[in-house]
Coordinates of C-alpha atoms in Angstrom, one line a residue:
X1 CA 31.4 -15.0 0.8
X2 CA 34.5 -14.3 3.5
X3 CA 34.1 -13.0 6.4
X4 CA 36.1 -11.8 10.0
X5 CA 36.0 -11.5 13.2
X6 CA 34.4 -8.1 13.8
X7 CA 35.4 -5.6 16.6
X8 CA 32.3 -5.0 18.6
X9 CA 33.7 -1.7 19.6
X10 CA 32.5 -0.1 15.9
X11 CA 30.3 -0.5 13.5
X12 CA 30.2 -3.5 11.6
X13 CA 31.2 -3.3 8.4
X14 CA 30.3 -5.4 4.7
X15 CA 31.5 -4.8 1.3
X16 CA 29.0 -6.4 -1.9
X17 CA 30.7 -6.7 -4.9
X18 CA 30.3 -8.1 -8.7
X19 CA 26.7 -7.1 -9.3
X20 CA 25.0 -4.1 -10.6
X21 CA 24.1 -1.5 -7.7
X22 CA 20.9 0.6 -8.5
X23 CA 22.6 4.4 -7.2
X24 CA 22.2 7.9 -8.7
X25 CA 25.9 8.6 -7.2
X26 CA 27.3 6.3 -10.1
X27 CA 25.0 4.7 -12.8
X28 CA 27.9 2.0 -13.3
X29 CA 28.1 1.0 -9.4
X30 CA 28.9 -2.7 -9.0
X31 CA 30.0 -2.5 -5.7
X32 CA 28.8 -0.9 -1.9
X33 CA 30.0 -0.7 1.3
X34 CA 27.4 -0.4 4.2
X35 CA 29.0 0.4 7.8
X36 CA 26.6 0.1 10.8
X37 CA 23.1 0.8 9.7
X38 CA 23.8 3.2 6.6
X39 CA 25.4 3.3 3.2
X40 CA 28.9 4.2 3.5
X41 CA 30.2 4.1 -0.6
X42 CA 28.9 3.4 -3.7
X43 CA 31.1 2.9 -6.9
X44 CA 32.5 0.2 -9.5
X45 CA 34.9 -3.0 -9.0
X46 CA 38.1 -1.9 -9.2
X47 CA 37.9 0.7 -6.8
X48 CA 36.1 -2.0 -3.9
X49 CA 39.4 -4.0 -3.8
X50 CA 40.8 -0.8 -1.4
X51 CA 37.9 -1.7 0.9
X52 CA 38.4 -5.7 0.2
X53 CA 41.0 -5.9 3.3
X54 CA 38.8 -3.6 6.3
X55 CA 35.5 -4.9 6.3
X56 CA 34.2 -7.7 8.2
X57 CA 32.1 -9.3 5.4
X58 CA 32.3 -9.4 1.9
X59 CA 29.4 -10.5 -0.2
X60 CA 29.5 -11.8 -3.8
X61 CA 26.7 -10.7 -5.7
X62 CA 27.6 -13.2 -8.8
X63 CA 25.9 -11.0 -11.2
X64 CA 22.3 -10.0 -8.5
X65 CA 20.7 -6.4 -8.5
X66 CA 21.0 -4.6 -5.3
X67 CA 18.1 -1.6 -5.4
X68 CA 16.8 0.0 -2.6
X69 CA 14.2 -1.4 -0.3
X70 CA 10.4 -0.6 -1.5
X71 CA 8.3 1.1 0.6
X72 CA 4.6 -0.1 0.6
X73 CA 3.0 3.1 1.7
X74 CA -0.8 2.1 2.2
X75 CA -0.8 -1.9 4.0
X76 CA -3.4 -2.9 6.8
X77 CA -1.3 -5.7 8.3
X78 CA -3.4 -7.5 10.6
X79 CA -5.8 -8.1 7.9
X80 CA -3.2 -9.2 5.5
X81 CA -2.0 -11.5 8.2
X82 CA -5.3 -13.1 8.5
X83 CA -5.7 -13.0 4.7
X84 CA -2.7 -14.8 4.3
X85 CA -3.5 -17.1 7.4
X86 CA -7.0 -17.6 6.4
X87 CA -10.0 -17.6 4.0
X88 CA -8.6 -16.2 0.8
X89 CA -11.0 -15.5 -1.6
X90 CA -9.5 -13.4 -3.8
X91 CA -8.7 -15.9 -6.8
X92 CA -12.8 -17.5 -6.8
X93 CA -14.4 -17.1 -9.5
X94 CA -17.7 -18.1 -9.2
X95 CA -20.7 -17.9 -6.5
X96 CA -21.0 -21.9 -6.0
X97 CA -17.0 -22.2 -5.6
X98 CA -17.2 -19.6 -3.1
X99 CA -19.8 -21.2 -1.3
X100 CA -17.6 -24.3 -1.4
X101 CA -14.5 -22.5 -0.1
X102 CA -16.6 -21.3 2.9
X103 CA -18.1 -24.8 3.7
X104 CA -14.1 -26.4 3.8
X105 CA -12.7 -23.6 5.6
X106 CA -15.9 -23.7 8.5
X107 CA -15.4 -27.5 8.8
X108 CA -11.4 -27.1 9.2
X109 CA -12.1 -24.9 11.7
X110 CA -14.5 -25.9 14.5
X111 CA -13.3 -23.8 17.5
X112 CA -13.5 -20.7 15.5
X113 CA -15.6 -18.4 17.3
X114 CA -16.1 -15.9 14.5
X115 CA -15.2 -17.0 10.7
X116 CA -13.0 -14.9 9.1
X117 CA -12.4 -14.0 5.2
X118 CA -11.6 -11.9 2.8
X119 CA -11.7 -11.3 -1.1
X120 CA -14.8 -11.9 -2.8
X121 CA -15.2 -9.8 -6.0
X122 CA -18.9 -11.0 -7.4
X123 CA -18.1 -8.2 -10.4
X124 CA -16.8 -11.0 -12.4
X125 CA -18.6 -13.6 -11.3
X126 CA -21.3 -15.4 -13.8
X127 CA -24.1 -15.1 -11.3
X128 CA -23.0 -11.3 -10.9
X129 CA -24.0 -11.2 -7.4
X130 CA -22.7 -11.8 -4.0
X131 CA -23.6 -14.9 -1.7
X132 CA -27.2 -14.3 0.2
X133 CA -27.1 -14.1 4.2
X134 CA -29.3 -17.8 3.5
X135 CA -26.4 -19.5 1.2
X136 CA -23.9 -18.6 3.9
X137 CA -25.9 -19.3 7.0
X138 CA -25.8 -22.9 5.1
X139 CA -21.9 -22.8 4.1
X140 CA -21.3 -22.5 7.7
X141 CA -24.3 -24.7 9.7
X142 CA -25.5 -21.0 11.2
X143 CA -21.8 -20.1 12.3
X144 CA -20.9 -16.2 12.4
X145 CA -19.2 -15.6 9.4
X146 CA -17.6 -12.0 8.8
X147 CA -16.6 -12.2 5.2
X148 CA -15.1 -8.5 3.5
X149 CA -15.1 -7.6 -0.6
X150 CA -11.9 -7.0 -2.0
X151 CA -11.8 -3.4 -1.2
X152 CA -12.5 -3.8 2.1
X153 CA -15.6 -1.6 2.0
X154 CA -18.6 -3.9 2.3
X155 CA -18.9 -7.1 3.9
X156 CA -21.8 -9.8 4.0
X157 CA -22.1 -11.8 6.8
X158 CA -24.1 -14.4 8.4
X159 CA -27.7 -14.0 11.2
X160 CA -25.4 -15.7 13.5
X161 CA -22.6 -12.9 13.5
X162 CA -25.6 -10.2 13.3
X163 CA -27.1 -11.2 16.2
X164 CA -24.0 -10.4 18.3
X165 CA -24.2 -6.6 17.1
X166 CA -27.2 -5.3 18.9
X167 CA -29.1 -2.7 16.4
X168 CA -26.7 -3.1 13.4
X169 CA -30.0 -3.3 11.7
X170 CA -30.8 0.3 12.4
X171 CA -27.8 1.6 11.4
X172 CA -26.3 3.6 8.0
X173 CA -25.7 0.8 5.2
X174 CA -27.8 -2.1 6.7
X175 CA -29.2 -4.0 4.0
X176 CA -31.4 -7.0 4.3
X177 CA -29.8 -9.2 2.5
X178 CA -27.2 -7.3 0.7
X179 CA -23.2 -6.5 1.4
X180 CA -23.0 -4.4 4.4
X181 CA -21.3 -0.5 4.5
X182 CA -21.1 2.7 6.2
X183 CA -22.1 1.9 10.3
X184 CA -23.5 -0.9 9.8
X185 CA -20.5 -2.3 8.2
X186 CA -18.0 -1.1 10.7
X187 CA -20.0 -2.2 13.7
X188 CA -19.9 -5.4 12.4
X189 CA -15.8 -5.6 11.6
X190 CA -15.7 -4.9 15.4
X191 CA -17.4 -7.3 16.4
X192 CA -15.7 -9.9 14.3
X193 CA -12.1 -8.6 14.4
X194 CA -12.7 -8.2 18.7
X195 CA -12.5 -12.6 19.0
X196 CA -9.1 -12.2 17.6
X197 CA -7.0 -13.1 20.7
X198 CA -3.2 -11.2 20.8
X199 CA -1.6 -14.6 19.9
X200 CA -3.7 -14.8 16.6
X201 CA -2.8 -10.9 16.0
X202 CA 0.4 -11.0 16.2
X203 CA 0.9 -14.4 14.7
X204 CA -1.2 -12.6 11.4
X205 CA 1.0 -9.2 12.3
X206 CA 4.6 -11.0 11.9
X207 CA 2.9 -13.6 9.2
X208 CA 2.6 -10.1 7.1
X209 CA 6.0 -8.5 7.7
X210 CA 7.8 -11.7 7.2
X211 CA 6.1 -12.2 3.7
X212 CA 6.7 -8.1 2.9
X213 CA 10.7 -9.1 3.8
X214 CA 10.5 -11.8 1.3
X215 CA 9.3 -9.6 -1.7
X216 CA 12.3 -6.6 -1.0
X217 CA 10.2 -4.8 0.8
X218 CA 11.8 -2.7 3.4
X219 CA 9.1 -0.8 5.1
X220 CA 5.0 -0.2 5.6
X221 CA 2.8 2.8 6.2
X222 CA 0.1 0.9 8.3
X223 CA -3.1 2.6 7.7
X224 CA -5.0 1.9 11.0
X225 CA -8.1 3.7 13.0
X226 CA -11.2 3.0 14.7
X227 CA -13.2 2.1 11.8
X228 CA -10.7 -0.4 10.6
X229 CA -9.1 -1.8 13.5
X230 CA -8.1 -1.1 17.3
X231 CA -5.7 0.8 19.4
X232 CA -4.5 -2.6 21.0
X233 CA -4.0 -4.1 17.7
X234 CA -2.0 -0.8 16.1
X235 CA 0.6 -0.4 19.3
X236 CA 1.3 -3.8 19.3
X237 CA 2.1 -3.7 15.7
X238 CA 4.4 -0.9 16.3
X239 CA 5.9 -2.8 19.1
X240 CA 6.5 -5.6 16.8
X241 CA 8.4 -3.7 14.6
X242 CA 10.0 -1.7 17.0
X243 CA 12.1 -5.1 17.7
X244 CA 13.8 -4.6 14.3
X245 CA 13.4 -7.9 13.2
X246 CA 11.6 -6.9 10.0
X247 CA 10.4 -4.3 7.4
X248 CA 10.2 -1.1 9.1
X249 CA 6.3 -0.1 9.8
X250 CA 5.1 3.9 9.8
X251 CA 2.0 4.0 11.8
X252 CA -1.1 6.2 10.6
X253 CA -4.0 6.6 12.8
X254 CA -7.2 7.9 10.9
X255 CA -9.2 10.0 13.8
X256 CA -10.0 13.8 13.0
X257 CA -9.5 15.5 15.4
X258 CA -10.0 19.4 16.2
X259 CA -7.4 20.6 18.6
X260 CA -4.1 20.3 19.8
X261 CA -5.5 17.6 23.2
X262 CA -6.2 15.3 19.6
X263 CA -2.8 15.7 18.4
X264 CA -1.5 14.8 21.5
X265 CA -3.6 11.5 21.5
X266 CA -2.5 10.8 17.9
X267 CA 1.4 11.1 19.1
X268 CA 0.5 8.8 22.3
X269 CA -0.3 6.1 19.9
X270 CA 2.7 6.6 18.4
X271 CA 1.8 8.0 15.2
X272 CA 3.3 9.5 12.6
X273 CA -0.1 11.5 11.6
X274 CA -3.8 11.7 11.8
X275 CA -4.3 10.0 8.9
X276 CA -4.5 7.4 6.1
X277 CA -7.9 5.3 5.7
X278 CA -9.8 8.6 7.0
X279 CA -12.6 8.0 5.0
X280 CA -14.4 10.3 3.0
X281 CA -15.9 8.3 1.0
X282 CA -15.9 4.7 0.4
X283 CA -15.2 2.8 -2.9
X284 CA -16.3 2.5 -6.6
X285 CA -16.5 -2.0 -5.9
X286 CA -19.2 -1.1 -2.8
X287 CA -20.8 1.7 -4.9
X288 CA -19.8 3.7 -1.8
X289 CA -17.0 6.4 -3.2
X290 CA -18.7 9.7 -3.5
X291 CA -19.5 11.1 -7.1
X292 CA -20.5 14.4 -8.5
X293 CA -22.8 12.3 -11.0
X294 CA -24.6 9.2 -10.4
X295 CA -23.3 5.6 -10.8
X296 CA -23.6 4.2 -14.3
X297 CA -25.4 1.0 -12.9
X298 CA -26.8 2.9 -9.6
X299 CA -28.9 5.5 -9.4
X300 CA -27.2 7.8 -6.4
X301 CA -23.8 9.2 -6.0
X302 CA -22.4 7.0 -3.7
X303 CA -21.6 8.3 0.3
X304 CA -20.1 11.4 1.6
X305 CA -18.6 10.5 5.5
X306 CA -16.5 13.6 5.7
X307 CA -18.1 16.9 4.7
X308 CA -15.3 20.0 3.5
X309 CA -15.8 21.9 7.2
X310 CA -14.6 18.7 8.7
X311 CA -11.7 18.3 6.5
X312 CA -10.7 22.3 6.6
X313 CA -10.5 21.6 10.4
X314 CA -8.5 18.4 10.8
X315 CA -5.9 19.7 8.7
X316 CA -5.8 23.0 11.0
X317 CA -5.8 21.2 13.7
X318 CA -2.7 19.1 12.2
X319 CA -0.9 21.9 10.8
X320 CA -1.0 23.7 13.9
X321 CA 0.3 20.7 16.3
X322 CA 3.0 19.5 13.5
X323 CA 1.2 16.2 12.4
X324 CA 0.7 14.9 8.7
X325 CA -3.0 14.9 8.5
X326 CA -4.4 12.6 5.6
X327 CA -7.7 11.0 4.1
X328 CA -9.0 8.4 2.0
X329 CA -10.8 9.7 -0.7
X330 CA -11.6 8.0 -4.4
X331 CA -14.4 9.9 -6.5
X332 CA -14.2 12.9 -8.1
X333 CA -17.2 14.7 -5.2
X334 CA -15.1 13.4 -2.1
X335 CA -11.6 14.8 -3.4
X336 CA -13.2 17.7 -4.4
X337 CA -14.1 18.3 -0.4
X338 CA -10.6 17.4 0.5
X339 CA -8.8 19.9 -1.8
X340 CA -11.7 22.5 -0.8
X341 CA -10.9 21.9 2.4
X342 CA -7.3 22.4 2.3
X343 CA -7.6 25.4 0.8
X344 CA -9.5 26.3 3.3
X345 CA -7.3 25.3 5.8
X346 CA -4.2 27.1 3.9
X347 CA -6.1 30.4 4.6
X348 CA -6.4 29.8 8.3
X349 CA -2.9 28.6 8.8
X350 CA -1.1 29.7 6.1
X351 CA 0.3 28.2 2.6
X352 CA 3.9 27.7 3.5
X353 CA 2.7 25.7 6.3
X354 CA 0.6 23.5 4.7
X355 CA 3.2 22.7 2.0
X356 CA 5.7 21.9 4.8
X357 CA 3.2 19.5 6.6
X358 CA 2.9 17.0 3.5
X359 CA -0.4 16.0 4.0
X360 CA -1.6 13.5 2.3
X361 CA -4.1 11.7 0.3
X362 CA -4.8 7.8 -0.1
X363 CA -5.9 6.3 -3.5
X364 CA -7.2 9.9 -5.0
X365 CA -8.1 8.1 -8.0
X366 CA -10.9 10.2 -9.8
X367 CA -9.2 13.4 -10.1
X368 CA -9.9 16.0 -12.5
X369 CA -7.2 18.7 -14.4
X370 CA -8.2 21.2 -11.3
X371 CA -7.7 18.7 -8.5
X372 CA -4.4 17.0 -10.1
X373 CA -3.3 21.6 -9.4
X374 CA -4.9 21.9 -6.4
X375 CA -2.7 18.4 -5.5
X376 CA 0.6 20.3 -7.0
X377 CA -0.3 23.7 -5.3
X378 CA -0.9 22.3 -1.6
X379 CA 2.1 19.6 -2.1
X380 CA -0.7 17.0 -1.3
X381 CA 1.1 13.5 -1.6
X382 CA -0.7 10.8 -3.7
X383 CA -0.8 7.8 -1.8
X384 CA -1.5 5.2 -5.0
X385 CA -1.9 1.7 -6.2
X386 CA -1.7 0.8 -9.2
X387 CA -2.6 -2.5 -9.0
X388 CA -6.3 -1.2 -9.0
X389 CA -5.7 -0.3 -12.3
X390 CA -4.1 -3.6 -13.1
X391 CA -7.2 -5.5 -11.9
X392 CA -9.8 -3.1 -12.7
X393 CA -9.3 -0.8 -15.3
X394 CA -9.7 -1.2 -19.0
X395 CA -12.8 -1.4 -21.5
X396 CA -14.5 -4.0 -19.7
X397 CA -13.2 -4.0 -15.9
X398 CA -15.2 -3.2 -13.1
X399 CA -14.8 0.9 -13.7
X400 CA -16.1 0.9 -17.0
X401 CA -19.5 -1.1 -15.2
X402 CA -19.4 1.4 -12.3
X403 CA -18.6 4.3 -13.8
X404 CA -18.8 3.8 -17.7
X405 CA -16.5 3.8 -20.0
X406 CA -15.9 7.5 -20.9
X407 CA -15.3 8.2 -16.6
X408 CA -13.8 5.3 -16.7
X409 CA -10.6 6.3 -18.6
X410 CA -10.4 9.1 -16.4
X411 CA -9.2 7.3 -13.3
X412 CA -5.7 6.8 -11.9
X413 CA -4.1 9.9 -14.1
X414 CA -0.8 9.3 -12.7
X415 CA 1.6 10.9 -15.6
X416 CA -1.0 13.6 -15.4
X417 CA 0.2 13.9 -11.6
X418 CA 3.9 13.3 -11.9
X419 CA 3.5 16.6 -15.1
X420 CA 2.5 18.5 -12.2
X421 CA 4.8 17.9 -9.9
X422 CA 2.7 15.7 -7.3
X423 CA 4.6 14.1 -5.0
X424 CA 3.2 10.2 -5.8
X425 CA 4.0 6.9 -3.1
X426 CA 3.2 3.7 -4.4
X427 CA 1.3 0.8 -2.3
X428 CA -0.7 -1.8 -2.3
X429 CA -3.6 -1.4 -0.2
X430 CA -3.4 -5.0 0.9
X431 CA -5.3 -7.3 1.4
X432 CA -7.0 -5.3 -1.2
X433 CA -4.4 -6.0 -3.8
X434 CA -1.5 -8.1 -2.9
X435 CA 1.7 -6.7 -1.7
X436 CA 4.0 -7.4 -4.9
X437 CA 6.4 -4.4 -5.7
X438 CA 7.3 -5.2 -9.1
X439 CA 4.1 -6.0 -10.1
X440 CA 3.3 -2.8 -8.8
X441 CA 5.8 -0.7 -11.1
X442 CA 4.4 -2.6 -14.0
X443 CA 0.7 -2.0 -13.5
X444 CA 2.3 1.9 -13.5
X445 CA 4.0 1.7 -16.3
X446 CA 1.8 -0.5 -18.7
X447 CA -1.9 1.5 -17.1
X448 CA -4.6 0.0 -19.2
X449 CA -5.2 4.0 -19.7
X450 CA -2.1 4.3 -22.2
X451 CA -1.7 8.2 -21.3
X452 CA -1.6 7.6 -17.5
X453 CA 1.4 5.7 -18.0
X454 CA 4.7 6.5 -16.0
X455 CA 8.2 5.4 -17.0
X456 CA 10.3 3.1 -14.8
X457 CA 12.2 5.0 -13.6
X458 CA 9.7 7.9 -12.4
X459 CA 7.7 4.2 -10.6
X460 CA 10.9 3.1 -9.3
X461 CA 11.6 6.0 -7.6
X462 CA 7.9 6.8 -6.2
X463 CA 8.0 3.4 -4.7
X464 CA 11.4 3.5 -3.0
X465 CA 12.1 7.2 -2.3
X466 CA 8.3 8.2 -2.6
X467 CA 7.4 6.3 0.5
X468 CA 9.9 7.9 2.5
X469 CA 9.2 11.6 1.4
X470 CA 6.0 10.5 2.3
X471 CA 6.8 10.4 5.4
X472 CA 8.9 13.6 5.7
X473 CA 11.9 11.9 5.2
X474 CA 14.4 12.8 2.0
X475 CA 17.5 11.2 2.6
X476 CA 16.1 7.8 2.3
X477 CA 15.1 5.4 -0.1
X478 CA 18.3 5.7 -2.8
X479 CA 21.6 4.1 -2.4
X480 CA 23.8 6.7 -1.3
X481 CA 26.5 7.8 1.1
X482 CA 24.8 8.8 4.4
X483 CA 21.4 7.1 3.6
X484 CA 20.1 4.5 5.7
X485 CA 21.2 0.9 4.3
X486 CA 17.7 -0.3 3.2
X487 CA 18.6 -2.9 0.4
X488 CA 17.6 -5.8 -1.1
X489 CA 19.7 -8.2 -3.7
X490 CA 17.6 -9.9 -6.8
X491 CA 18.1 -12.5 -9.1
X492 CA 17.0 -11.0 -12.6
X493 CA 17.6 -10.8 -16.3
X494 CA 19.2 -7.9 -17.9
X495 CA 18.8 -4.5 -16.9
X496 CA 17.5 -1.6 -19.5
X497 CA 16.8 1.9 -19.3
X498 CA 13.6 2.9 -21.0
X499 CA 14.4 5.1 -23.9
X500 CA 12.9 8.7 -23.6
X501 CA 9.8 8.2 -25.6
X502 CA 6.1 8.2 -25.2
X503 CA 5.7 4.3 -26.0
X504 CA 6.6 2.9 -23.0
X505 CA 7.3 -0.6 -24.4
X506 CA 10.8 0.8 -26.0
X507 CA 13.9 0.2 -23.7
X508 CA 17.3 0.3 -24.1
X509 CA 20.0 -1.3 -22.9
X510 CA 23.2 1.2 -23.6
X511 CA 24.9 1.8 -21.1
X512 CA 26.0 5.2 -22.4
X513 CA 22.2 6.0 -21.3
X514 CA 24.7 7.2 -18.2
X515 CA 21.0 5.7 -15.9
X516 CA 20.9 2.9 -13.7
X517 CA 19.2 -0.3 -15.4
X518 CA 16.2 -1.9 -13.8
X519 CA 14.5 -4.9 -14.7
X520 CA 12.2 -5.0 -18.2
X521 CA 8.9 -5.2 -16.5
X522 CA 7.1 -5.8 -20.1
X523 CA 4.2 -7.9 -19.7
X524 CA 5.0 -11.5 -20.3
X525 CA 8.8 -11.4 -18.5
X526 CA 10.2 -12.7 -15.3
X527 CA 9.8 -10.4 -12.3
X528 CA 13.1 -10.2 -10.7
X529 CA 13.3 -12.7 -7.3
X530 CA 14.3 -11.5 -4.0
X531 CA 17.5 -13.1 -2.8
X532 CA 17.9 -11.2 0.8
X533 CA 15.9 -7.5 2.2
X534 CA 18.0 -5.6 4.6
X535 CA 16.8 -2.7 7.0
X536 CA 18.9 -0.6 9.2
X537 CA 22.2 -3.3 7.8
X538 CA 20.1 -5.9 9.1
X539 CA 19.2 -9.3 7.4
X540 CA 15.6 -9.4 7.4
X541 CA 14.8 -11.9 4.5
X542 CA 17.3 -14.1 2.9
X543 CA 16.3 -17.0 0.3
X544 CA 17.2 -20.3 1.7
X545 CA 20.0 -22.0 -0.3
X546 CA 21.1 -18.8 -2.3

């Protein structure tokens, strides 16, 4: 690396050079130049040594893999803070070692007012069931304990934490002794998530974009609200990341709202929309997500929060006032009520209008043939994870028990979305599945569902570009002249290009393919390693001693 004195009086300028840049503007790219905060050329090694003797900084890449910065589009960040920070459940695999976690963690923590964790997943478990209010009143000596499943949709906790939430016991979802939802569930999060004092917030808050900077990823869509956190905790979030010292963060506040005095409120908190985690429905793990037939191992059809009106009228309201208006919805009966609602909404505001707005929808995994075109016709953005699919698809995962298995196959149809021509952003969901963008890319390309299946390139490019079109944004995401110099370097093995085939396991690696490489993300291989993530031409990560 060499490097100059710069003149503050302009833009700082750095040349990389001898790697392989990841740019549409020349598939053979090995070197860049980024002045100020944006991409100012792309292009291949003998043409960088004109820029070798004007910039301030020149980088050797010794080989390394420059790609955009990913884009997580669906993260709560607090709650992957604390997940991180915390009890982390996620990788227990039976009741008793659960119970044991909880007893260590309670112990290490005696000043604790409220317990905190996250993770359980009793699906897989041998004793197939969660732990009982009794086995955690033990675990913890009669502490309050506030402990969520995976998905973030049910929670069991303990009689001491219950008895802070005067009539939680009247309210939608209580259950005896069973995981929490609905109501009951949130009254409960805010009760628990209220004794976390501003230094633990933002210690979780920069604990979370610190660890996103080390895995090349160069900006979240924070999916906040009233159900799921606070208005202190989501400004002070953005204020964090209004210092620039990490990953960009896109703040989504899930409130409907009616009229243009909502919109205003939404903008106040600085929002980008009125949406994200606005539920409709719940999830398949909780039994919650809302279905037009009954569970395969229930007997109802989950929960409906959001009726069609209510949706018709939030994205009126959103249209009309400029603001992306989004929800949350999972089965096949609550997407059916956000695409009616649209619809209905279109008519009252107009098409056009409400293809300009890009509203958007999180997770929208049980979609049929005529919502997948009701997604295309609207321009309704797909907000997805694959990782669910990764963790609980197939023959035997926790679908096929919910669901069955013929339903089951059904979920997550995301070549079926990308045929017609659905706008898709990849995420993570996290804490529900861990932020990990290459994991995520190969969980969409190897989909336990062969024919859901994506190619690389068509994942690459929903998890880079995708998040910003999300957004509203199009000249972002890619490594081009003008765009905003988002980037991360990687350590990796050879790049390939994935021949133009329905297997998706075939790759190639000519370079006459005339398309940038990426990384072979076959199961089995090394996941490239992030070396340094810079947003806005700003270090944000770098690997020590590389």
């Amino acid at each position: 690396m060499s490097e100059r004195i710069p003149d503050p009086a302009r833009p700082r300028t750095v040349l990389l050079r001898g790697g392989e840049v990841h740019s549409p503007a020349d598939p053979f790219a090995t070197a860049m130049v980024v002045e100020g905060g944006a991409i100012a050329w792309v292009g291949e090694e003998g043409a960088a040594d004109s820029f070798a003797d004007g910039v301030d900084e020149t980088i050797h890449l010794d080989g390394a893999l420059v790609t955009p910065a990913f884009t997580d589009a669906h993260v709560h960040t607090t709650a992957t803070g604390l997940a991180l920070t915390g009890l982390d459940l996620s990788t227990a695999t039976t009741l008793p070692g659960v119970l044991a976690r909880i007893r260590a963690y309670a112990a290490a923590r005696p000043a604790d007012r409220i317990l905190l964790g996250h993770g359980w997943d009793a699906s897989a478990w041998p004793e197939g069931r969660p732990p009982s209010r009794a086995e955690l009143d033990a675990a913890t000596g009669g502490r309050p304990l506030y402990l969520t499943r995976v998905d973030v949709h049910s929670a069991v906790v303990t009689t001491a934490l219950l008895d802070q939430v005067p009539g939680v016991r009247e309210l939608a979802g209580w259950h005896p002794d069973a995981p929490l939802t609905g109501a009951a569930h949130h009254a409960v999060r805010q009760a628990a998530y209220a004794t976390v004092t501003p230094a633990q917030r933002a210690d979780a808050q920069a604990a979370t974009l610190a660890h996103a900077a080390s895995l090349g990823i160069g900006s979240l869509h924070e999916c906040a609200g009233p159900d799921i956190s606070s208005e202190d905790d989501f400004t002070a979030l953005l204020a964090l990341a209004a210092e620039g010292r990490g990953p960009r963060v896109v703040g989504y506040w899930a409130e409907a709202i009616t009229s243009a005095k909502g919109a205003d409120r939404i903008r106040a908190l600085g929002a980008r929309g009125a949406a994200g985690d606005l539920f409709v429905d719940g999830s398949l793990g909780s039994h919650t997500a809302h279905l037009h037939a009954p569970y395969a191992d229930a007997s109802h059809t989950g929960t409906a929060y959001l009726d069609t009106e209510t949706v018709t009228a939030h994205v009126a309201a959103c249209t009309e006032a400029g603001l992306q208006a989004g929800f949350h919805a999972i089965g096949d009966a609550a997407l059916t009520s956000v695409v009616d609602g649209v619809r209905a909404a279109a008519e009252r505001v107009g098409t056009d209008r409400i293809r300009a707005a890009r509203h958007r929808v999180e997770h929208a995994e049980m979609l049929t043939e005529s919502t997948v075109a009701a997604f295309a016709d609207l321009a309704l953005t797909a907000s997805v994870q694959p990782a669910f699919d990764a963790a609980w698809g197939g023959e035997s995962g926790m679908y096929a028990g919910r669901l069955g298995t013929d339903r089951a196959r059904t979920l997550n149809p995301y070549a079926a979305l990308l045929k017609a021509g659905v706008p898709l952003a990849l995420g993570s969901d996290s804490p529900v599945t861990p932020l990990d963008p290459w994991g995520t890319l190969r969980a969409a390309v190897f989909h336990r569902t062969r024919a859901h299946g994506i190619s690389a390139r068509a994942a690459f490019t929903a998890h880079t570009r995708g998040g910003w079109r999300a957004v509203g944004r199009d000249d972002a995401g890619v490594l081009v002249p003008g765009a905003p110099a988002d980037y991360a370097v990687w350590r990796t093995g050879d790049l390939v290009v994935q021949a133009p085939d329905e297997r998706v396991e075939r790759w190639s690696t000519d370079p006459r393919s005339g398309t940038p490489g990426l990384p072979d993300l076959t199961p089995g291989n090394d996941l490239p390693v992030c070396l340094s993530t810079v947003v806005a031409g700003r270090t944000v990560f770098g690997r020590p001693n590389e």
